[in-house]
Tab-separated table of C-alpha atoms (C1' of nucleotides) in Angstrom:
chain	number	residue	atom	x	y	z
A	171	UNK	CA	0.000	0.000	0.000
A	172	UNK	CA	1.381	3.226	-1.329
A	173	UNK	CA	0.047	4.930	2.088
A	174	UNK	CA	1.987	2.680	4.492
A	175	UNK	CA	5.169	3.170	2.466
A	176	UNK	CA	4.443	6.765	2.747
A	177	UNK	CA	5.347	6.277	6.427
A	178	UNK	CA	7.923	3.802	6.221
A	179	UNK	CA	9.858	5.972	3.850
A	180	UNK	CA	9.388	9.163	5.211
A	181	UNK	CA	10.876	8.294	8.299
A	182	UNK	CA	13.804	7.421	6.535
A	183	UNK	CA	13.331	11.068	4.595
A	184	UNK	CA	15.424	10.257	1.394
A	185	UNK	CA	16.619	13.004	-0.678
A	186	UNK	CA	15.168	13.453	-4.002
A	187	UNK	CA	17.719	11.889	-6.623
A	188	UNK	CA	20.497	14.235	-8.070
A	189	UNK	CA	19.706	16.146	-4.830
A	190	UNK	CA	23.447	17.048	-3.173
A	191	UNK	CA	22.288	17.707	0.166
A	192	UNK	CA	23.432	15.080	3.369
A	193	UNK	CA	20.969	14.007	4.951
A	194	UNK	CA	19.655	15.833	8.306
A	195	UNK	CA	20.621	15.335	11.655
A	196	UNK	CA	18.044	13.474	14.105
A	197	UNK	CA	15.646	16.115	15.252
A	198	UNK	CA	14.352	16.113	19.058
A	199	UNK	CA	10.541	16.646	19.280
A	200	UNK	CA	9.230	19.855	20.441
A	201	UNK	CA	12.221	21.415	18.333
A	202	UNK	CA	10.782	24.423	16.480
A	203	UNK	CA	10.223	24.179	12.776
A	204	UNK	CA	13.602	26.027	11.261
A	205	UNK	CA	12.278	28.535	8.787
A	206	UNK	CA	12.080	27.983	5.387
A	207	UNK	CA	14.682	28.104	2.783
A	208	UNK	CA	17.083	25.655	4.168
A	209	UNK	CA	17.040	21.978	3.399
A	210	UNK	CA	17.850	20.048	6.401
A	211	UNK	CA	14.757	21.978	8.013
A	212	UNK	CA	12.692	21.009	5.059
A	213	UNK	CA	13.601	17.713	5.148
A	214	UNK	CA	14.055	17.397	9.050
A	215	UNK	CA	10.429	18.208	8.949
A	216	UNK	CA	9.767	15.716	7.146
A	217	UNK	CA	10.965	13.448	9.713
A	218	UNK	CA	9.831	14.639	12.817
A	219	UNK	CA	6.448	15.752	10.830
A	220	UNK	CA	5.960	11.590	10.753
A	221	UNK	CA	7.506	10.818	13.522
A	222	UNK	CA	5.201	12.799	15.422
A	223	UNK	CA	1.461	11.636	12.911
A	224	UNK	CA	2.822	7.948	14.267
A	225	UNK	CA	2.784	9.172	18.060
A	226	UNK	CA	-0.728	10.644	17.467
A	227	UNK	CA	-3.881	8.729	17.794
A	228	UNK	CA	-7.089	8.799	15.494
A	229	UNK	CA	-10.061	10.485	16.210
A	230	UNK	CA	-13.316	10.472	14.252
A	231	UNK	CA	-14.603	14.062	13.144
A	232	UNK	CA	-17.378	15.416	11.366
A	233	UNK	CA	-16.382	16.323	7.979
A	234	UNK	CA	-17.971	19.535	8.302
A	235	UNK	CA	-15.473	20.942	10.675
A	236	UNK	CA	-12.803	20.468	7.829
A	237	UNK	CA	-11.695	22.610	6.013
A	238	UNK	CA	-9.311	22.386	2.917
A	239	UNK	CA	-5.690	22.633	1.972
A	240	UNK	CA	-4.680	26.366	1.131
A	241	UNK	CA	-3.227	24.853	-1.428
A	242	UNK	CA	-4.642	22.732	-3.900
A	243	UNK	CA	-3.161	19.609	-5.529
A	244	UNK	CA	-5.579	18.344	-7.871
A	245	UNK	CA	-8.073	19.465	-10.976
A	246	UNK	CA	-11.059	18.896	-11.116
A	247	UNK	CA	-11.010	14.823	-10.905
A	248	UNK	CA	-13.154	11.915	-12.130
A	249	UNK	CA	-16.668	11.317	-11.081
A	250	UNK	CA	-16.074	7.189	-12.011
A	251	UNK	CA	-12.802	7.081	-9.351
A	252	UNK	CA	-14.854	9.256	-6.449
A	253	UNK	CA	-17.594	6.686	-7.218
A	254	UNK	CA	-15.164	3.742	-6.804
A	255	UNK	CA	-13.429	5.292	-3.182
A	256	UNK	CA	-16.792	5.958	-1.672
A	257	UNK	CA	-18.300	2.596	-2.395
A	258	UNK	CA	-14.961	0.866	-1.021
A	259	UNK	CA	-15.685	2.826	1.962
A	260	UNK	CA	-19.395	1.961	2.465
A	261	UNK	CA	-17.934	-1.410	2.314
A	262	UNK	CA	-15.520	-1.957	3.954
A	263	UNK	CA	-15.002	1.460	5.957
A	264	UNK	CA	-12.280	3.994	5.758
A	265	UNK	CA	-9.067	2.071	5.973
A	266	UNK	CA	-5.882	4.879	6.150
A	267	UNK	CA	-6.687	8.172	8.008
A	268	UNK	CA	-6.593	11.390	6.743
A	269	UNK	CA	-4.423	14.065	8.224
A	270	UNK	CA	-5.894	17.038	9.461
A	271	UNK	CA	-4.346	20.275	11.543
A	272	UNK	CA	-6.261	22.329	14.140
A	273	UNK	CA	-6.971	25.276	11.519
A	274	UNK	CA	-4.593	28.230	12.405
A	275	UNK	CA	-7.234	30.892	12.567
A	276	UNK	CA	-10.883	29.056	13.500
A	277	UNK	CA	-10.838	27.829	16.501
A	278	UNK	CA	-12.462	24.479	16.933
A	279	UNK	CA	-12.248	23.455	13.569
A	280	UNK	CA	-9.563	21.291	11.091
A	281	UNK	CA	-7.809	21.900	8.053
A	282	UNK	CA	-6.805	19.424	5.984
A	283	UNK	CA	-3.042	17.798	4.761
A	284	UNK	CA	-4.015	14.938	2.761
A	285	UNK	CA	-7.238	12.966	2.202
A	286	UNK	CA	-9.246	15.120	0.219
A	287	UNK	CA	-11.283	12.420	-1.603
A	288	UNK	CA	-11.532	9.963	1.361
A	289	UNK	CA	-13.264	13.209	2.783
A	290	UNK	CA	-15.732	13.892	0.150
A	291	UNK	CA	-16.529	9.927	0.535
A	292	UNK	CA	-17.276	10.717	3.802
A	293	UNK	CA	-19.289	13.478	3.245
A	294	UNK	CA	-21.201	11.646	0.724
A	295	UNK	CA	-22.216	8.634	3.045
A	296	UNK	CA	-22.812	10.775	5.615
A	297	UNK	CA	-20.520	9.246	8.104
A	298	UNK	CA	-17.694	10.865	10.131
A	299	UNK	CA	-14.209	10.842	8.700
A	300	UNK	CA	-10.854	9.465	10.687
A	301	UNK	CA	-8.346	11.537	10.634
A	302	UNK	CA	-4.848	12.255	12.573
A	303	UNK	CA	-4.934	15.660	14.163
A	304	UNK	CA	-1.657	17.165	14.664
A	305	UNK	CA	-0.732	20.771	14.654
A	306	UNK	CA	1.389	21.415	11.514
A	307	UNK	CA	3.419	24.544	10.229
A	308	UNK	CA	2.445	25.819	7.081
A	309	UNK	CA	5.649	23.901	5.857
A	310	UNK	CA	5.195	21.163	7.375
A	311	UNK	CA	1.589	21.427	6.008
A	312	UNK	CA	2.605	21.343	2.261
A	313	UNK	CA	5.573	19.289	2.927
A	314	UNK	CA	3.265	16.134	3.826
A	315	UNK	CA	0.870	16.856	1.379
A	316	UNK	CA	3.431	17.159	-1.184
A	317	UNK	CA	4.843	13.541	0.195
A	318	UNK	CA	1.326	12.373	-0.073
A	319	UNK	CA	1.126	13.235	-3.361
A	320	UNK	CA	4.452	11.481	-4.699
A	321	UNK	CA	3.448	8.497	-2.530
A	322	UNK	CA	-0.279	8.186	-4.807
A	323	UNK	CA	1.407	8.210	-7.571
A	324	UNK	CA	-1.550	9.408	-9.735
A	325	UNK	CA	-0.931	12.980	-9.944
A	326	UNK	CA	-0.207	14.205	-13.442
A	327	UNK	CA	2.554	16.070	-14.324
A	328	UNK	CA	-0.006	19.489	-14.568
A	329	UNK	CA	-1.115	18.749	-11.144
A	330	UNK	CA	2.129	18.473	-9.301
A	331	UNK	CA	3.088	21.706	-11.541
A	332	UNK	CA	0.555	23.308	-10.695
A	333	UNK	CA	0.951	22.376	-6.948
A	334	UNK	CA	4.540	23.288	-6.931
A	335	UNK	CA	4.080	27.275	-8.695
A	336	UNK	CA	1.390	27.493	-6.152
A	337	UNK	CA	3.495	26.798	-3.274
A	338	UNK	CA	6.246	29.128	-4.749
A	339	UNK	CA	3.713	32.056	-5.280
A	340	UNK	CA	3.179	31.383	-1.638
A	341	UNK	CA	6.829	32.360	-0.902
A	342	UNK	CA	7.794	28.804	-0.168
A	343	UNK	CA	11.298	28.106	-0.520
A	344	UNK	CA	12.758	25.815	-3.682
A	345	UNK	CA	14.546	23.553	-0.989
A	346	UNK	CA	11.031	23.411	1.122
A	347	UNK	CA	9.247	22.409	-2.780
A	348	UNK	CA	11.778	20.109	-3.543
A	349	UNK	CA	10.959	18.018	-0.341
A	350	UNK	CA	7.762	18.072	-0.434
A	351	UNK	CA	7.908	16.738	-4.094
A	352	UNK	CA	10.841	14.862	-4.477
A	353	UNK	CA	12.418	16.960	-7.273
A	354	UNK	CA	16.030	17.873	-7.870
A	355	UNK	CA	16.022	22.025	-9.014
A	356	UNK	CA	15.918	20.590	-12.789
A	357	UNK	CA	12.643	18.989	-11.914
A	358	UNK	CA	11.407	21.933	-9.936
A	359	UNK	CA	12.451	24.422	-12.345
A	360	UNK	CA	10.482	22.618	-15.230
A	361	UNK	CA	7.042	21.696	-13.297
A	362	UNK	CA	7.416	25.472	-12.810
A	363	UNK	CA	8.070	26.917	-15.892
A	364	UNK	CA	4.830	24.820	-17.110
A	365	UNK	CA	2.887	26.462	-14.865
A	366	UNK	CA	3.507	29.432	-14.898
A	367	UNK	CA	3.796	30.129	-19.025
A	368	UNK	CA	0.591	28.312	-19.860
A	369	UNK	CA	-2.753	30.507	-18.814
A	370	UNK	CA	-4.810	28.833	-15.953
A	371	UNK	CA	-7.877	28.778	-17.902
A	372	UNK	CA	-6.331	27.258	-20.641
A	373	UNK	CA	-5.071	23.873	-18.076
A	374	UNK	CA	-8.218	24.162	-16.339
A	375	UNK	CA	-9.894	23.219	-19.588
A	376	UNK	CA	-7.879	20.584	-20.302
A	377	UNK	CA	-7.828	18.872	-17.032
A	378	UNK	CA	-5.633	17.018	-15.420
A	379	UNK	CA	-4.417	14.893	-18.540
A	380	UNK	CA	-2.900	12.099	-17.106
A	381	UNK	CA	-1.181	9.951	-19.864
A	382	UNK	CA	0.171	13.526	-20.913
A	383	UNK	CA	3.930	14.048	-19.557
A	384	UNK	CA	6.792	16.582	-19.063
A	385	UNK	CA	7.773	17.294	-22.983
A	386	UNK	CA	4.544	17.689	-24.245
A	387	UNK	CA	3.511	20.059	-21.590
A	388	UNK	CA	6.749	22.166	-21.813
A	389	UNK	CA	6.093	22.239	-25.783
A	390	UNK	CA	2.752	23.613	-25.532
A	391	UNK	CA	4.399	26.615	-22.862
A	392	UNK	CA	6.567	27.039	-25.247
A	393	UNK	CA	4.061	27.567	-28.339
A	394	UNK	CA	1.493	29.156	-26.009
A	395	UNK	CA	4.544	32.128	-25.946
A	396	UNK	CA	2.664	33.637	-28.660
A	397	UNK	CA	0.024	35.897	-28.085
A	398	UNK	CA	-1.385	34.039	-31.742
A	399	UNK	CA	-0.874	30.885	-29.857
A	400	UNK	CA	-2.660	31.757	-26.825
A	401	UNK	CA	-6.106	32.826	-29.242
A	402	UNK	CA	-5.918	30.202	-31.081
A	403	UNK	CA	-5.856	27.719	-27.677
A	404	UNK	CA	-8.873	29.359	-26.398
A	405	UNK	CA	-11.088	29.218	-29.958
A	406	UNK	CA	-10.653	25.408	-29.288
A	407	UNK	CA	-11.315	25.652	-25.308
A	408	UNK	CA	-14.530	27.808	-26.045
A	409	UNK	CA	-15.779	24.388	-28.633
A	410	UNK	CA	-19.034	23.346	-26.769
A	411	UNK	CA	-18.437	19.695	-27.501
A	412	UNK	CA	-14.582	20.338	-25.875
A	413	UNK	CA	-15.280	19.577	-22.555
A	414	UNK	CA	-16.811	16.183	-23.502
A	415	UNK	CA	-13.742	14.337	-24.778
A	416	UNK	CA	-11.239	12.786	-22.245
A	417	UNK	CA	-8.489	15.228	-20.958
A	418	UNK	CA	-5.816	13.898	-22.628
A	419	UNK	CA	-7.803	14.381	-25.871
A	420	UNK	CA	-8.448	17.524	-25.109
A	421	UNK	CA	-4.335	18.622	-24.491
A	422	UNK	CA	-3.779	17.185	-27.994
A	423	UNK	CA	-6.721	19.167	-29.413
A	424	UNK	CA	-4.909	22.316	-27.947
A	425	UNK	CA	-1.555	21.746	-28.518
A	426	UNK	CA	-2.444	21.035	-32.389
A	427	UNK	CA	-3.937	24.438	-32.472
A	428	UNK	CA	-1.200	26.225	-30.917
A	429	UNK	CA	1.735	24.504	-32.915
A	430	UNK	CA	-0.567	24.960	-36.246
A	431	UNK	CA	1.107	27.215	-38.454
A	432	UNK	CA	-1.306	29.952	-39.773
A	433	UNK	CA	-2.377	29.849	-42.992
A	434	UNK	CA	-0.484	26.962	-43.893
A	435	UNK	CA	-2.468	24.299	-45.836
A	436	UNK	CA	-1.990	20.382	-44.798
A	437	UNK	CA	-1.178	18.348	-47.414
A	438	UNK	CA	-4.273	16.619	-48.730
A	439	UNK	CA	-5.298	12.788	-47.711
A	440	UNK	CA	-6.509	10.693	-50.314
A	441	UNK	CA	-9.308	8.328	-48.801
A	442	UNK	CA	-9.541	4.978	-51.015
A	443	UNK	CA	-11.607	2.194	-50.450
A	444	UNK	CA	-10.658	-1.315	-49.682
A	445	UNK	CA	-10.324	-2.000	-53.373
A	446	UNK	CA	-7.719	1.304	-54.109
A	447	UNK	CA	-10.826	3.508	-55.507
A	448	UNK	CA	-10.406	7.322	-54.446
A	449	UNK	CA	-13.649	7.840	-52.426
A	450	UNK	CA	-13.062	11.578	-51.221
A	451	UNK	CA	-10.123	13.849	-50.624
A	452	UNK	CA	-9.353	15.837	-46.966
A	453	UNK	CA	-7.686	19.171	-46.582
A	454	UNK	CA	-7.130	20.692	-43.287
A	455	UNK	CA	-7.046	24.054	-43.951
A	456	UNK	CA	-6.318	25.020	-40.016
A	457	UNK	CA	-9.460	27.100	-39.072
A	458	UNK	CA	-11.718	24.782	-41.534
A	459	UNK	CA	-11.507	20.894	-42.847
A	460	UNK	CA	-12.521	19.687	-46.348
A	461	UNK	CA	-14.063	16.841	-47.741
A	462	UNK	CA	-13.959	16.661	-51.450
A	463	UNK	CA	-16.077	13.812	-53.427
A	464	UNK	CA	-15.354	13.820	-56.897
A	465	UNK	CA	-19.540	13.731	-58.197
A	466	UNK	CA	-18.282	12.576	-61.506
A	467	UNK	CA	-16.982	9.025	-60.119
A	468	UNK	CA	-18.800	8.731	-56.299
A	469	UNK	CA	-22.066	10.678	-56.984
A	470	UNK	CA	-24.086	8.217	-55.514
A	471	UNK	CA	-22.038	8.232	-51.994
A	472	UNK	CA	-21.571	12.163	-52.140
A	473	UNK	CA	-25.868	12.329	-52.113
A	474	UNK	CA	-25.723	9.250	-49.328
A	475	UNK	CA	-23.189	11.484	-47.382
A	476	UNK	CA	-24.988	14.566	-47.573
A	477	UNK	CA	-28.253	12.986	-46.675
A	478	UNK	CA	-26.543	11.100	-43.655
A	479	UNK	CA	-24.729	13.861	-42.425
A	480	UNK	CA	-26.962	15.153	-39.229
A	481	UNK	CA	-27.358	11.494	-38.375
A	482	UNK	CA	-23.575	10.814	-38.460
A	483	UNK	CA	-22.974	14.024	-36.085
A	484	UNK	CA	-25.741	12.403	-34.084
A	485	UNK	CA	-24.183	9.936	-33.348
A	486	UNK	CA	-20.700	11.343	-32.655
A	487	UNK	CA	-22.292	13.422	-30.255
A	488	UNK	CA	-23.584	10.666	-28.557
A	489	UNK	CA	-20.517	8.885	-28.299
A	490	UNK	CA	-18.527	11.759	-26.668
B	9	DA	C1'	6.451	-13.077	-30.005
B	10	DG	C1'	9.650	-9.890	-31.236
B	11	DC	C1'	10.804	-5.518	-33.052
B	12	DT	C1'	10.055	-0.511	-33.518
B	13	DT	C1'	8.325	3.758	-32.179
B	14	DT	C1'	6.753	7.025	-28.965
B	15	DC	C1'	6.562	9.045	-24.687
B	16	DC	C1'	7.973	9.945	-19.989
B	17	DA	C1'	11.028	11.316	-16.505
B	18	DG	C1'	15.742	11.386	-14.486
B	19	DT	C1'	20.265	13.186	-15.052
B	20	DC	C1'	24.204	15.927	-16.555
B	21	DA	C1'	26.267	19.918	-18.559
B	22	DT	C1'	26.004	24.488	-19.568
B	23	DC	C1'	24.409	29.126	-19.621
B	24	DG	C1'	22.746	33.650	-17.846
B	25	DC	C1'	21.718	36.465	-14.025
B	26	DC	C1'	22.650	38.381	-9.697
B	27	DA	C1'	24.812	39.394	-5.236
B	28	DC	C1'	29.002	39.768	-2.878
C	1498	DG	C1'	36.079	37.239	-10.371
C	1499	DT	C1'	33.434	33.899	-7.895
C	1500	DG	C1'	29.719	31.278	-6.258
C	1501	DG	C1'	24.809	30.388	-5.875
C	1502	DC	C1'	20.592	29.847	-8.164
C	1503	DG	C1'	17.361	28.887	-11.730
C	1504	DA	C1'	16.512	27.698	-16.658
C	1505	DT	C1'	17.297	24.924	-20.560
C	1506	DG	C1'	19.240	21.581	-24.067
C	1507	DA	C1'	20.677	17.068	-24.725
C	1508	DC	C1'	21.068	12.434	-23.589
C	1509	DT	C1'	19.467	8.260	-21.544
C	1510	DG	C1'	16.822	4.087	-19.844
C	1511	DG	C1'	12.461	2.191	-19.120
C	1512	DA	C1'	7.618	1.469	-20.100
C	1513	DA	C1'	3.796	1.255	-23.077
C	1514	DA	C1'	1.699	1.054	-27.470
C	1515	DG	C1'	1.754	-0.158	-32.193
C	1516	DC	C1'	3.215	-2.941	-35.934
C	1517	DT	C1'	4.690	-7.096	-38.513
DNA sequence: AGCTTTCCAGTCATCGCCAC
DNA sequence: GTGGCGATGACTGGAAAGCT
């Protein structure tokens, strides 16, 4: 389980590869948290941030006293995996705690490190959540939620970018970000860069894109540099049958438009049939597509096509 | 099944900028 | 001039998908 390792490894509080710091001396409890900006405090946290969660025991708390993260880690998610954790956990009951601090400014109520989803499961059957309370640092905060997140696994590349500019536009230290996410600076600087050069609505549109890495997300920053770019991004974004296809769809979609040279013409597909007979000929033209039947040889499919034509987009709308 | 291609992410080297 | 820091290009190995 990718949540128990989180605690086995943490305590150990290995650097992130390529990373030249040593690691930090043991830490007595009740030490305060060294400010951030220097690495043996970021990671030092890190150790006594766990070593302390182990020493603390689980309550149960009504999910309405929680409050979340101040920063967030995800977009917006998938209805079919919420689905999935909160029928688990009618079934069999919430397994790993969430972690939850005292909030710094409310008193009497939480705010919370990790467990977002296993929250809104809880809030959706009703049911109190279990959660570690322990009074966390802002670093310390966004240090185990950043662990949390490496841990999981399933954050995109977008999503941990996205995390780590947020974090920096807090004033968060690169050493303190590089903890929490188990970067080296290279890594940093890159999830960064991402995230910062491509406009939030634009990634907020395309969602989280999960099969959609580092290079392909650096050379859509890199193409949304132009203003040209940038328009061109948002025609697609504004498409009302955009938000229907799958995310990773949708960052192709974009990054076509923004990488499509204006006015240039795509060379034109031939479509043949089985048998090698041209049926109809395609030109992308970028802001318009073609289909040409030749009426002289395929009349009788050019009428069939016309005639067919709101049933076919029928259909594709159905599909999406 | 085995090969090829594509993509992802880690790493190294280098560069520019800035403070001292 | 030097060192620290962040950004970027290039290379690499591994995994997954596609193709024969």
């Amino acid at each position: 389980m990718a949540r128990k390792n989180l605690l086995a490894n943490l305590t150990g509080a290995e650097l992130p590869a390529g990373n030249s710091m040593t690691a930090p001396p043991a830490m007595r409890l009740g030490e305060p948290f060294p400010a951030s900006g220097s690495a043996r405090g970021a990671i030092g946290a890190v150790s006594r941030s766990i070593e302390q969660i182990r020493s603390h025991s689980v309550m149960d708390l009504p999910p309405d006293l929680i409050d979340a993260s101040f920063i967030e880690d995800r977009l917006a998610g998938s209805d079919e995996d919420q689905s999935r954790l909160t029928a688990s956990m009618r079934e069999h009951g919430q397994q790993v705690p969430i972690l939850v601090r005292p909030h710094p400014t409310e008193t009497g109520r939480y705010q919370i490190a990790y467990g977002r989803r296993r929250l809104r499961a809880a809030v959706e059957l009703g049911r109190p959540v279990r959660a570690v309370v322990k009074p966390l640092s802002d670093d310390q905060l966004v240090v185990a939620q950043g662990q949390e997140n490496n841990e999981r696994k399933d954050l995109s590349f977008i999503e941990r970018a996205i995390f780590a500019a947020q974090l920096e536009a807090r004033g968060f230290g690169r050493d303190t970000i590089m903890a929490a996410m188990c970067v080296d600076k290279t890594g940093l600087s890159r999830l960064i860069s991402s995230a910062v050069r491509i406009p939030r609505d634009i990634i907020q549109a395309i969602g989280p894109a999960p099969k959609t890495g580092r290079d392909r997300w650096s050379d859509l920053a890199v193409a949304l540099d132009s203003p040209r770019a940038v328009e061109e991004a948002r025609r697609v974004i504004a498409v009302p049958l955009f938000p229907k296809k799958a995310s990773d769809e949708r960052f192709n979609a974009v990054l076509r438009s923004a990488t499509a040279e204006p006015g240039k013409r795509d060379k034109a597909t031939i479509i043949k049939s089985d048998d090698g007979t041209r049926v109809a000929l395609v030109r992308n033209d970028g802001d318009r597509l073609s289909l040409v039947v030749d009426k002289k040889s395929q009349a009788e499919f050019a009428t069939y096509l016309v005639e067919r034509l709101p049933e076919i987009y029928a259909r594709f709308c159905a599909r999406v």
